Coordinates of C-alpha atoms in Angstrom, one line a residue:
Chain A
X1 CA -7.5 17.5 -8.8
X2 CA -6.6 17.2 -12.3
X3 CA -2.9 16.5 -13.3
X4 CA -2.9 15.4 -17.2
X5 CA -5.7 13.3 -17.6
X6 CA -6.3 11.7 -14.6
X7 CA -8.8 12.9 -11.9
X8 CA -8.2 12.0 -8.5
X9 CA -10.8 10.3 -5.9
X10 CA -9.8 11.8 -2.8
X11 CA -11.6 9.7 0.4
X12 CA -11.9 10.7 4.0
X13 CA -13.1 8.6 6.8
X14 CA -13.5 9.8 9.6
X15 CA -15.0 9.0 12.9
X16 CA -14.5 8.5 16.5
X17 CA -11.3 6.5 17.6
X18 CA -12.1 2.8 17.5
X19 CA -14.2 2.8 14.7
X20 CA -12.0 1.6 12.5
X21 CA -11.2 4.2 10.0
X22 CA -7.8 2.7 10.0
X23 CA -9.1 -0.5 8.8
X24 CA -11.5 1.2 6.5
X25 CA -8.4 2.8 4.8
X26 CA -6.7 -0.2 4.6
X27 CA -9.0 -2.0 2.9
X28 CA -9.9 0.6 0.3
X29 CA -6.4 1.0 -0.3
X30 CA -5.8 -3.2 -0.2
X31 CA -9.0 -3.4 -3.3
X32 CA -7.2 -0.4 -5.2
X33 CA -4.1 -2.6 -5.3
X34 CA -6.6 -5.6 -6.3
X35 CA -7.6 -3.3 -9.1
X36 CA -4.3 -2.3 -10.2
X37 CA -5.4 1.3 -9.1
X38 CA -2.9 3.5 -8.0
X39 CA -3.7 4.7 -4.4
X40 CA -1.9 6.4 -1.7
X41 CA -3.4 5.9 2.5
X42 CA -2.7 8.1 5.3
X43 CA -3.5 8.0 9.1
X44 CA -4.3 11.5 10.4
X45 CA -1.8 10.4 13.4
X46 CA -1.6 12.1 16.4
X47 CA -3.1 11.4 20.1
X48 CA -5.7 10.2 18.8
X49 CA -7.5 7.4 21.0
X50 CA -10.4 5.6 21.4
X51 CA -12.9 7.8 21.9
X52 CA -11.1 10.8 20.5
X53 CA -11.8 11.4 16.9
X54 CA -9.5 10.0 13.9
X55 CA -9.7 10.1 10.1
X56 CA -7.6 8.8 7.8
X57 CA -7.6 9.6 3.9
X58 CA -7.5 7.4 0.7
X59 CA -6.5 9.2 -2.7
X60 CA -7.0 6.8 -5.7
X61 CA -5.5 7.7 -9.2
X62 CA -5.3 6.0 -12.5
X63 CA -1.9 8.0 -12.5
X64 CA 0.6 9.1 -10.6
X65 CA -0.5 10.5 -6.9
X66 CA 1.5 13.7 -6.2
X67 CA 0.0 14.4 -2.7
X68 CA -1.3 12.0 0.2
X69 CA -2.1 15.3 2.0
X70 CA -6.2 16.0 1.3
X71 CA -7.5 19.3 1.9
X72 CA -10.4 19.1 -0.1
X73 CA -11.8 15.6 -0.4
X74 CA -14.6 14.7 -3.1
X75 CA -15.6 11.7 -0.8
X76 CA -16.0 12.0 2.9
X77 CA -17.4 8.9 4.6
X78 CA -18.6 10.5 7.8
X79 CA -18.7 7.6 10.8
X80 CA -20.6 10.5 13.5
X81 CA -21.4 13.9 14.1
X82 CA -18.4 15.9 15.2
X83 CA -17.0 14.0 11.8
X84 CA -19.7 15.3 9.4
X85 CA -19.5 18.5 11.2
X86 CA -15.4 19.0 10.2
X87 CA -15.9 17.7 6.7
X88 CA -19.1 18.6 5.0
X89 CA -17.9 22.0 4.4
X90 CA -14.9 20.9 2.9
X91 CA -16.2 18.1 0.5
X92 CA -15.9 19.6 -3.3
X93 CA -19.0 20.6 -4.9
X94 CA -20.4 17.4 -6.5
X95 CA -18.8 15.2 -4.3
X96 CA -20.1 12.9 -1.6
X97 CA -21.0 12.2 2.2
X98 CA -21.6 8.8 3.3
X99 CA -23.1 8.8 6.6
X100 CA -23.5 6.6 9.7
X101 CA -27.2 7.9 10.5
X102 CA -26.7 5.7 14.1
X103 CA -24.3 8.1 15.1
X104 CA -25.4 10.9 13.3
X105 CA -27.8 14.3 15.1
X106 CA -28.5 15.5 11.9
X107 CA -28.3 14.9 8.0
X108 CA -26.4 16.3 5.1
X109 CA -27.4 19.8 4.7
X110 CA -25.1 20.8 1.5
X111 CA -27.2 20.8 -1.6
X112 CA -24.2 21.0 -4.0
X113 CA -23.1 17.3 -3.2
X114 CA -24.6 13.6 -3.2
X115 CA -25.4 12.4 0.2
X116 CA -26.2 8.7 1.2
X117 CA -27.1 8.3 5.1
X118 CA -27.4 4.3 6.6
X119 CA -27.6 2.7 9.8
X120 CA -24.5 1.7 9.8
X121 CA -24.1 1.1 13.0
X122 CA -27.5 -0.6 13.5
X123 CA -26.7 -3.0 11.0
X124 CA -23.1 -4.1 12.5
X125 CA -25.6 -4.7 15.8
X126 CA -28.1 -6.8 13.9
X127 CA -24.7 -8.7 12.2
X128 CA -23.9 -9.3 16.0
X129 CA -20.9 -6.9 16.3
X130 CA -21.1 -3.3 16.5
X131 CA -17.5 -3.1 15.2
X132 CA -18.2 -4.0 12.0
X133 CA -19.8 -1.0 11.1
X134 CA -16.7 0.5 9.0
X135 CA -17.3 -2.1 6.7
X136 CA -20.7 -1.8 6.7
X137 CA -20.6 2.0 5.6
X138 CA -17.9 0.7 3.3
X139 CA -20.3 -1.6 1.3
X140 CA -22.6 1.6 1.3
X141 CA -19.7 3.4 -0.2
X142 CA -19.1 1.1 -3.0
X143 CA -22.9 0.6 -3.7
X144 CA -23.2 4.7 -4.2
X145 CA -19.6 5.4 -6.0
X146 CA -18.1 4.0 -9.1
X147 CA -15.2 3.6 -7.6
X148 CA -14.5 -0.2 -6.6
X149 CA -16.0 -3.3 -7.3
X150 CA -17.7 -4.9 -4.7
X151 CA -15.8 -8.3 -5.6
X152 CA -12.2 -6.3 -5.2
X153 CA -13.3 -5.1 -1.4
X154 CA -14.0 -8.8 -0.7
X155 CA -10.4 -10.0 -1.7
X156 CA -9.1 -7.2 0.2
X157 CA -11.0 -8.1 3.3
X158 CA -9.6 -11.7 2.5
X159 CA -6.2 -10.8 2.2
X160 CA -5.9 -8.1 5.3
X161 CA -7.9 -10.9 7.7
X162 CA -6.3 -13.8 6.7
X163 CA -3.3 -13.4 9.2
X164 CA -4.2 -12.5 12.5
X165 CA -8.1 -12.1 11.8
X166 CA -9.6 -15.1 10.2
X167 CA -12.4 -15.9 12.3
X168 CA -13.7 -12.5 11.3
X169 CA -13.2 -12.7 7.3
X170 CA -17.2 -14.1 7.1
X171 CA -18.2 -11.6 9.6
X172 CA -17.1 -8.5 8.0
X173 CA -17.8 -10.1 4.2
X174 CA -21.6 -10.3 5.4
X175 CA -20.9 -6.6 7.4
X176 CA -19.8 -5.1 3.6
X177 CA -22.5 -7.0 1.6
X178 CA -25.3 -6.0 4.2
X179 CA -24.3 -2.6 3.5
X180 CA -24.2 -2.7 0.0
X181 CA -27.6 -4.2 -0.3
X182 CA -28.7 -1.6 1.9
X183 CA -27.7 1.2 -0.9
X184 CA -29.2 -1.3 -3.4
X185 CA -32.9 -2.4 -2.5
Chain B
X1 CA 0.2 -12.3 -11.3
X2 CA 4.0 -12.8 -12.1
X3 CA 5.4 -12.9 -8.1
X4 CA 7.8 -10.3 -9.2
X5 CA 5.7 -7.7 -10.0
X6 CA 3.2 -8.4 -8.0
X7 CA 2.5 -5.1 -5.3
X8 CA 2.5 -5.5 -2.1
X9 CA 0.9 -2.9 0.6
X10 CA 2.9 -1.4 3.0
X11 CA 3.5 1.8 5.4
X12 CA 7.0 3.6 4.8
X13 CA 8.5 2.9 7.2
X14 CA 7.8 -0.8 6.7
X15 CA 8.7 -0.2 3.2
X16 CA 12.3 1.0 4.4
X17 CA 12.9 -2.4 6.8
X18 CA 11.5 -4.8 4.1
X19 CA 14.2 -3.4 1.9
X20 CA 16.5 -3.6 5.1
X21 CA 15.9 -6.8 5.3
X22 CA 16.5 -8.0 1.8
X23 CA 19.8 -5.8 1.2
X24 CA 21.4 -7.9 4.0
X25 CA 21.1 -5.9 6.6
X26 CA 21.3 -8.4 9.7
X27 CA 21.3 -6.2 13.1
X28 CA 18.8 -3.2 14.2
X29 CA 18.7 -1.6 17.5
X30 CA 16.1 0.8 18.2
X31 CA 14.2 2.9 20.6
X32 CA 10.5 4.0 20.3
X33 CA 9.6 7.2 19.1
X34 CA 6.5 9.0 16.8
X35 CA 6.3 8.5 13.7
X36 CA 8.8 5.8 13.2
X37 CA 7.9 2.9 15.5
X38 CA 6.8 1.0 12.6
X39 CA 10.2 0.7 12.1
X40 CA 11.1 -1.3 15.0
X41 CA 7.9 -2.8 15.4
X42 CA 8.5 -4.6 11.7
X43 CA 12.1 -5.7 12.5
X44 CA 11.3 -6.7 15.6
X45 CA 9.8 -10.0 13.3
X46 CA 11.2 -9.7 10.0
X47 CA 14.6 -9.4 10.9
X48 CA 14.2 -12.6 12.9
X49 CA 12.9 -14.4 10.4
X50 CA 15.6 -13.2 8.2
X51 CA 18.7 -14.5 10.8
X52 CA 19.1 -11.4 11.7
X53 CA 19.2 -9.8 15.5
X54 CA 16.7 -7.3 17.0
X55 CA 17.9 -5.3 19.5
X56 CA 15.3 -2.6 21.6
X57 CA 17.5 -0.1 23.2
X58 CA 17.3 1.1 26.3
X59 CA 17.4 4.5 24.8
X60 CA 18.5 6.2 21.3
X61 CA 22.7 6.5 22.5
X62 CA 22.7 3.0 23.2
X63 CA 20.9 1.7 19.6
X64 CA 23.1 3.8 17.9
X65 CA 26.5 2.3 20.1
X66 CA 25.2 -0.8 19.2
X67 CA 25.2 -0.1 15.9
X68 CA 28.7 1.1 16.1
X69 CA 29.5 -2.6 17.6
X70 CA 27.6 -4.2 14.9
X71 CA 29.3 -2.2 12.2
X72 CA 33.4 -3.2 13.9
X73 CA 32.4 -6.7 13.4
X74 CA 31.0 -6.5 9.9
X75 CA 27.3 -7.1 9.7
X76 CA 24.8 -4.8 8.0
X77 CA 23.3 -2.9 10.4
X78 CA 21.0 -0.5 11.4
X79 CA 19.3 2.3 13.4
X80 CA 16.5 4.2 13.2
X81 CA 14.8 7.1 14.9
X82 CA 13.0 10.3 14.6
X83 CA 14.1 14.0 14.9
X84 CA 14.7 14.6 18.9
X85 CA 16.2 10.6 19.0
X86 CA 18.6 11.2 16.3
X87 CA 19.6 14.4 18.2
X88 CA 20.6 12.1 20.9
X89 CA 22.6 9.6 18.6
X90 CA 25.0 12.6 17.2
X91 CA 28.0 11.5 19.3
X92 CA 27.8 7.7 18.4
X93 CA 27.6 9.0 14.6
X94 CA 30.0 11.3 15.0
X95 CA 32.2 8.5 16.8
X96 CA 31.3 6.0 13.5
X97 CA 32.6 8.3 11.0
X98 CA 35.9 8.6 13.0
X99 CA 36.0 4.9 13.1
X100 CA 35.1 4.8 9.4
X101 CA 32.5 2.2 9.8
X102 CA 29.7 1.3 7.7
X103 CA 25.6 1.6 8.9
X104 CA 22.5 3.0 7.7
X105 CA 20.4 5.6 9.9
X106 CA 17.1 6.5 9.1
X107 CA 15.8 9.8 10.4
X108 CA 12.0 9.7 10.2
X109 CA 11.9 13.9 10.5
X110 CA 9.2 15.2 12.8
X111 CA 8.4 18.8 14.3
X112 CA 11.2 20.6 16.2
X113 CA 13.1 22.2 17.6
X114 CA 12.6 20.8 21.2
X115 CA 10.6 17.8 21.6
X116 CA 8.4 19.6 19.0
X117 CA 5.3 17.5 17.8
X118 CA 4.8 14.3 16.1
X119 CA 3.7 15.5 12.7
X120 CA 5.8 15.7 9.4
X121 CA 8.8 18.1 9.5
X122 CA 12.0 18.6 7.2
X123 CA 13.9 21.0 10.0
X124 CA 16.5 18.2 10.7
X125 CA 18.5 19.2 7.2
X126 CA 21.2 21.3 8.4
X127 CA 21.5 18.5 11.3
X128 CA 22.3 15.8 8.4
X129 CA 23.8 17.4 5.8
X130 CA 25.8 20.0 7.5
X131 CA 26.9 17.9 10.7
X132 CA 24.9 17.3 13.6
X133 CA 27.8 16.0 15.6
X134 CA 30.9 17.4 16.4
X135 CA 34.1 16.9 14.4
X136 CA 34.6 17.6 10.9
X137 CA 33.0 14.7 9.2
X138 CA 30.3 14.0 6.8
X139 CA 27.4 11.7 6.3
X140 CA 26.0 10.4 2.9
X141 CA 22.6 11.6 3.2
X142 CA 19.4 10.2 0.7
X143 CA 16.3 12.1 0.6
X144 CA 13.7 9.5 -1.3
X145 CA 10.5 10.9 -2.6
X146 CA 8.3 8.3 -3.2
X147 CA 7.5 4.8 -1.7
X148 CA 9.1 3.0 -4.5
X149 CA 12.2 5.2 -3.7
X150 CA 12.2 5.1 -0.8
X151 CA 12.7 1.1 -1.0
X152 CA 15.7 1.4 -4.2
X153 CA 17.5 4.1 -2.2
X154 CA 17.3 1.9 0.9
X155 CA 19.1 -1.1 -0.4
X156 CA 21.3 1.7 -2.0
X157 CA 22.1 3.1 1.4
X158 CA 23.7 -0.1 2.5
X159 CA 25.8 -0.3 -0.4
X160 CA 27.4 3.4 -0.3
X161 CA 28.0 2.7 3.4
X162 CA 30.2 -0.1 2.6
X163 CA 31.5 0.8 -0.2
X164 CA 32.5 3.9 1.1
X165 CA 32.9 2.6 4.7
X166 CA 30.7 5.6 6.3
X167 CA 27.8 6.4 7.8
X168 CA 24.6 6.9 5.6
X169 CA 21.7 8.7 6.8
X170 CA 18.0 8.1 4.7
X171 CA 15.9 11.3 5.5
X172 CA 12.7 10.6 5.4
X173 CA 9.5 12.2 7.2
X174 CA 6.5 11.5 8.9
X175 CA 4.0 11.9 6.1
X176 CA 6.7 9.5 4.1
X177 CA 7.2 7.4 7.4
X178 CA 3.2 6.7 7.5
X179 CA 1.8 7.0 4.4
X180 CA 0.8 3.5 3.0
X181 CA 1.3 2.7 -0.7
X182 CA 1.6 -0.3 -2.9
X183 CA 5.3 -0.9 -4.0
X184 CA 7.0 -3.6 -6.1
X185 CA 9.5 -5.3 -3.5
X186 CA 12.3 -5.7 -6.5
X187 CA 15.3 -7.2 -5.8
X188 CA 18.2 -6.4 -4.5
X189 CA 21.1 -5.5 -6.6
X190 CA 24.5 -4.6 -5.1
X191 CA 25.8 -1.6 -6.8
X192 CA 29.3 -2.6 -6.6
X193 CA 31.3 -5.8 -6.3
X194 CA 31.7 -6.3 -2.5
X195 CA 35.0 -5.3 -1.1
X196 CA 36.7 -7.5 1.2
X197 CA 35.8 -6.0 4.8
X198 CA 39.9 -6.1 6.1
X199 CA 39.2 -4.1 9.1
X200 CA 36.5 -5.6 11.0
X201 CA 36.8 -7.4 14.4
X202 CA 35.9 -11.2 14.0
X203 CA 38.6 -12.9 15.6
X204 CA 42.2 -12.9 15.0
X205 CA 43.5 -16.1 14.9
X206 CA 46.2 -16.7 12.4
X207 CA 46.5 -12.7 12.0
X208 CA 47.8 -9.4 13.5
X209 CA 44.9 -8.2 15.6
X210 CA 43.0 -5.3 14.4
X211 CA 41.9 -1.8 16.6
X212 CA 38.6 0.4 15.7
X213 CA 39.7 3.5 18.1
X214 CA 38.5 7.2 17.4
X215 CA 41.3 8.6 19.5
X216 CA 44.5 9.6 18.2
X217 CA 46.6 11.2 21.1
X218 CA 50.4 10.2 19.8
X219 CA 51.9 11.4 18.2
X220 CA 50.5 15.0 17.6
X221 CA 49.9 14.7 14.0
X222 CA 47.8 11.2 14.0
X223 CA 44.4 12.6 13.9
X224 CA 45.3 15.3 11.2
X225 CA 46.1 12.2 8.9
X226 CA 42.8 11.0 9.6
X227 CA 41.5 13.9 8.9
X228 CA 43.0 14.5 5.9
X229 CA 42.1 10.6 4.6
X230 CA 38.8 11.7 5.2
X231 CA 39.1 14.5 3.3
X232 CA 40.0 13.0 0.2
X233 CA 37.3 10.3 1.3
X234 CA 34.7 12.7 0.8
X235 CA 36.2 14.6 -2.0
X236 CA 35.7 10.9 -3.6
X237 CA 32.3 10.3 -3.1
X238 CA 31.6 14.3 -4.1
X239 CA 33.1 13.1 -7.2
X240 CA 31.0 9.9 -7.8
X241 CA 28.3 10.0 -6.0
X242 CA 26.1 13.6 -6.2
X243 CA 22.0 12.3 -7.5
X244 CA 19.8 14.3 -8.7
X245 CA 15.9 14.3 -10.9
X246 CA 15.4 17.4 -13.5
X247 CA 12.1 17.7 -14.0
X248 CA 10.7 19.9 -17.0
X249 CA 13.7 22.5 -16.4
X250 CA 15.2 22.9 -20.2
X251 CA 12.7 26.0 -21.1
X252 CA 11.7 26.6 -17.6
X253 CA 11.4 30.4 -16.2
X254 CA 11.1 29.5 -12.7
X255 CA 12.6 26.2 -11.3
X256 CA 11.1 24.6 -8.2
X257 CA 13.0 22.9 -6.0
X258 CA 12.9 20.5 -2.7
X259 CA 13.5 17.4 -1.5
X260 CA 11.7 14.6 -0.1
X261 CA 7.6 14.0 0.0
X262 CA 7.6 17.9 -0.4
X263 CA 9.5 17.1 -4.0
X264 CA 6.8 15.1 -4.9
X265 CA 3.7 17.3 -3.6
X266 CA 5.8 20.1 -5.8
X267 CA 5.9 18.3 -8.7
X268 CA 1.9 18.0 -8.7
X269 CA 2.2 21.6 -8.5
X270 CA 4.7 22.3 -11.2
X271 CA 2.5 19.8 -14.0
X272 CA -0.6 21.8 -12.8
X273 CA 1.5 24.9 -14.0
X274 CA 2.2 23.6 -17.0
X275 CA -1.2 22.9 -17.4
X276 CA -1.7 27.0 -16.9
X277 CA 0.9 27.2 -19.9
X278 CA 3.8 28.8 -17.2
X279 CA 7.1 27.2 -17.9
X280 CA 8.1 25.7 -14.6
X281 CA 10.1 22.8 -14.2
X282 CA 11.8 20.9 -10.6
X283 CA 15.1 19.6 -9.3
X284 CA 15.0 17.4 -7.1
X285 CA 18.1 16.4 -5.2
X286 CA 18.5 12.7 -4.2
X287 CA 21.4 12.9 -2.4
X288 CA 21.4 15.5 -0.3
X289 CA 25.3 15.4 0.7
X290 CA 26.9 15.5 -1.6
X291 CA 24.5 18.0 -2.9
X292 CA 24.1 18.0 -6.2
X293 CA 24.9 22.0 -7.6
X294 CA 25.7 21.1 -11.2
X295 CA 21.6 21.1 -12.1
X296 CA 21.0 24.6 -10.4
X297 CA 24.3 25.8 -12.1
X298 CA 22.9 25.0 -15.0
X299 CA 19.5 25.7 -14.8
X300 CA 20.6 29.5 -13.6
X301 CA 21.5 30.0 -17.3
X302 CA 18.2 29.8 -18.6
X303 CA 15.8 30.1 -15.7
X304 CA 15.2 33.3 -14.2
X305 CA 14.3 32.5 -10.8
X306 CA 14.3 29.9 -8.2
X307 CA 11.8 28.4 -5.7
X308 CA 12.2 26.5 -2.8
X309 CA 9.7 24.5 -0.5
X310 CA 10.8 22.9 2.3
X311 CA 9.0 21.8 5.5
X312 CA 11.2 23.8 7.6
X313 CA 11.9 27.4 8.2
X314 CA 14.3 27.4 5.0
X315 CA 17.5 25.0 5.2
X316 CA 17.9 23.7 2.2
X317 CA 17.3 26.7 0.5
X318 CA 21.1 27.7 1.3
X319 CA 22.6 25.2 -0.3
X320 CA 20.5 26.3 -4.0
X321 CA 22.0 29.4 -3.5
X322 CA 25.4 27.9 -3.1
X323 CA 24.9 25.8 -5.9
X324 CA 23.1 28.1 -8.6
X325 CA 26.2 31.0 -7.1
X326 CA 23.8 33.7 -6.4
X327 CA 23.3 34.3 -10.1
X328 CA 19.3 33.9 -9.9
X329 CA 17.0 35.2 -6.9
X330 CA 16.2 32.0 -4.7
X331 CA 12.8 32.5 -3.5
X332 CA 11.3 30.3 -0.1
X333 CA 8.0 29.1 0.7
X334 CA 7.6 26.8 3.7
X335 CA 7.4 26.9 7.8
X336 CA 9.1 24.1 10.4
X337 CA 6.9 22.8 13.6
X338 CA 4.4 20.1 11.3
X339 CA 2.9 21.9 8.5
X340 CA 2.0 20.7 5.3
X341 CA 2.6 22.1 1.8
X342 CA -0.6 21.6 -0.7
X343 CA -0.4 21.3 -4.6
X344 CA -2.9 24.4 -4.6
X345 CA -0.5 26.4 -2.4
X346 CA 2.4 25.7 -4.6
X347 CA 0.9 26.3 -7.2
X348 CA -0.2 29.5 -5.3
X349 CA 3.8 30.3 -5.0
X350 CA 4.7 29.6 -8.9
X351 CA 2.4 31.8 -10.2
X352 CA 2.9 34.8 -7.3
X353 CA 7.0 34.2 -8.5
X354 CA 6.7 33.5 -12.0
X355 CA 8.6 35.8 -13.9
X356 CA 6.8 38.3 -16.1

């Protein structure tokens, strides 16, 4: 959407509960702030559970965010199949799908949009923790969009870890960078 | 980056206890509830840390008797709840008021009537605003828009409720209850030179002992001066205290109006507009008692017509029409029980209403 000048990045991720598209959120929205981006989070909240599906959306602005509600996302980072299922038909034409292909029956079939398909999941297994692959799929999601630098996702992993989660700061770091090379080679 | 300015990342309804916490506020009880356990959940730490006391409830009447406690002996305090919970808490607010006491209740609106749902609703308007209690009394009621608002009219909020010893309600909503945004934690500023408190409870040694009470049996006249002090109480803060945001309304045809997150989702919708080349501008009431009519009043003389979203079945709306005196049609657009407005859909509206 287009308000003045600024166009708005509007992010879904999406997946089953307990794949941490909470903490994917968070971080995004932790690097915009690193940026000096505005950006605006939201939790699809509900009874969602683990196991139950869950998305939660990021809009990023150079200007002033009017909504946090997303209808039509131009980004839709899809964790499985039920969550590529709901949102490819609603991404905007020209926008992208980054997919988990470990959890994922089939690919992107829209030909009006970018797609970008990893093992995410795979990956967070080879790293040694399958739980990492949010962050995984978010290094593949800074790799494909100008969006973020990679360097601003890292501080934001630093700074959302640092309290109750330090062990894992070097684990996701290498989850992220493993998926960015992975977009990259 | 200068500490000052520096952003910092937080939910709503975090944003509302951080600012709580560093207007003074120094007691919270609580009971659980969708969407505002944040709210709880962050006092239940930061308030310690600040001195403060933490208090989870056994249910919503007891938080908000506790809170009527709190406020007898002087302390900042605070409760907190969402839409079915605050239902419960009407006879302790209504009992505060009587009492002319000063605390801060947020209502973190979610679907109704009944236990409704947990997503974002506005349907709790007439419940502030109007009286949700019994009695004839009033509440100062903000309706923030936006994070950084949200945290300003917080620290606000304990301010008007001492200076005007009474209740004041923040209305707020689910989507504004979970969204997470980066504010700047500013300051706080009192808005007025604090008063002495010469009517709280803290021990009366060397002085006549004082009495909260809300009952006034003898003689038969007592509680009609009461009522009539509180009368002129809130014909005071009518006077002084009625905020409001005009938005692009000097040449507008068709004014939009709401409050809240579904202000700000409007306002997307009204620059888009623009963008077309329609003249369409927004108020946006802050305070939501006293309402503010003077912008509508005014706007009526230039605009033709009126719009009003609201995430309700249409609340609000009766007070624009009140306020503009029926001199402009007062269109509606908006539905209770969790649903969402979109920019496109508002923008939908304007141009179905726009004058031609």
């Amino acid at each position: 959407m287009q308000t003045g000048t600024e166009i708005e990045t509007r992010i879904v991720i999406a997946g089953f509960g307990g794949q941490g598209v909470v903490l994917a959120g968070n971080l995004l929205a932790q690097a915009c702030v690193e940026e000096g981006k505005n950006v605006t989070m939201m939790v699809a909240y509900g009874a969602e559970m683990r196991g139950g599906t869950a998305n939660s959306t990021v809009v990023i602005s150079g200007g002033t965010i009017y909504s946090p509600v997303v209808t039509r996302p131009t980004i839709a980072v899809v964790m499985n199949t039920p969550s590529l299922e709901k949102f490819e038909p609603l991404v905007t034409a020209g926008g992208l799908i980054v997919g988990n292909g470990s959890m994922m029956h089939r690919g992107v079939q829209r030909e009006d949009l970018k797609s970008v398909t990893i093992p995410a999941t795979e990956i967070a297994h080879r790293l040694g923790n399958v739980r990492v692959a949010n962050v995984v799929i978010l290094g593949a999601l800074i790799a494909t969009a100008d969006l973020l630098k990679l360097k601003s996702m890292e501080r934001a992993i630093e700074i959302l870890m640092a309290q109750k989660k330090a062990a894992l700061v070097a684990l996701n770091l290498e989850a992220l960078r493993a998926g960015f090379a992975e977009c990259r080679r | 980056m200068n500490a000052k300015t520096a952003k910092i990342l937080l939910k709503g309804n975090e944003v509302m206890c951080e600012a709580a916490v560093r207007a003074g506020c120094k007691f919270f009880a609580g009971y659980p509830i969708t969407p505002q356990n944040e709210v709880p959940e962050y006092m239940s730490w930061r308030l310690l840390q600040a001195g403060g006391v933490f208090v989870q409830a056994e249910s919503e009447i007891a938080a908000i008797n506790m809170v009527f406690g709190a406020a007898a002996t002087g302390f900042r305090c605070m409760t907190s709840s969402s839409s079915p919970g605050i239902s419960l808490k009407q006879e302790g607010i209504s009992y505060i008021t009587a009492a002319e006491l000063p605390c801060v209740i947020a209502n973190v609106q979610r679907g109704g009537p009944g236990l409704g749902n947990i997503r974002a609703a506005q349907g709790d308007y007439f419940q502030a605003v109007k009286g949700g209690g019994h009695g004839d009394y009033r509440l100062i009621v903000l309706a923030p828009s936006t994070m950084q608002e949200l945290y300003s009219l917080t620290m606000n909020a304990f301010d008007y409720a001492d200076h005007y010893r009474n209740p004041v309600m923040i209305l707020t909503d689910g989507i504004l209850g979970q969204m997470v945004e980066p504010i700047v934690p500013q300051e706080y500023q009192p808005l007025f030179d604090p008063a002495p408190k010469d009517y709280i409870l803290d021990g009366c040694q060397g002085r006549k002992p004082r009495i909260v009470k809300t009952l006034h049996l003898q003689p038969a006249e007592a509680l009609v001066e009461v009522n009539r002090r509180l009368v002129a109480k809130y014909a005071r803060i009518s006077g002084e205290l009625k905020l409001s945001e005009e938005f692009l309304t000097d040449d507008a045809h068709l004014v939009v109006s709401g409050y809240g997150i579904t202000a700000q989702i409007a306002k997307g919708a009204v620059l888009q507009a623009r963008d077309k080349g329609l003249k369409v501008g927004l108020i946006r009431p802050i305070t939501v008692w006293p309402f503010p009519e003077e912008p509508y009043l005014k706007a009526a003389k230039t605009a033709e017509k009126f719009l009003v979203v609201e995430m309700s079945n249409g609340q609000m709306v009766e007070d624009v029409r009140l306020a503009e005196q029926c001199r402009r049609p007062v269109e509606f657009f908006g539905v209770g029980g969790g649903w969402y407005p979109t920019i496109e859909e508002v923008l939908k509206r304007i141009e179905d209403h726009y004058p031609a």
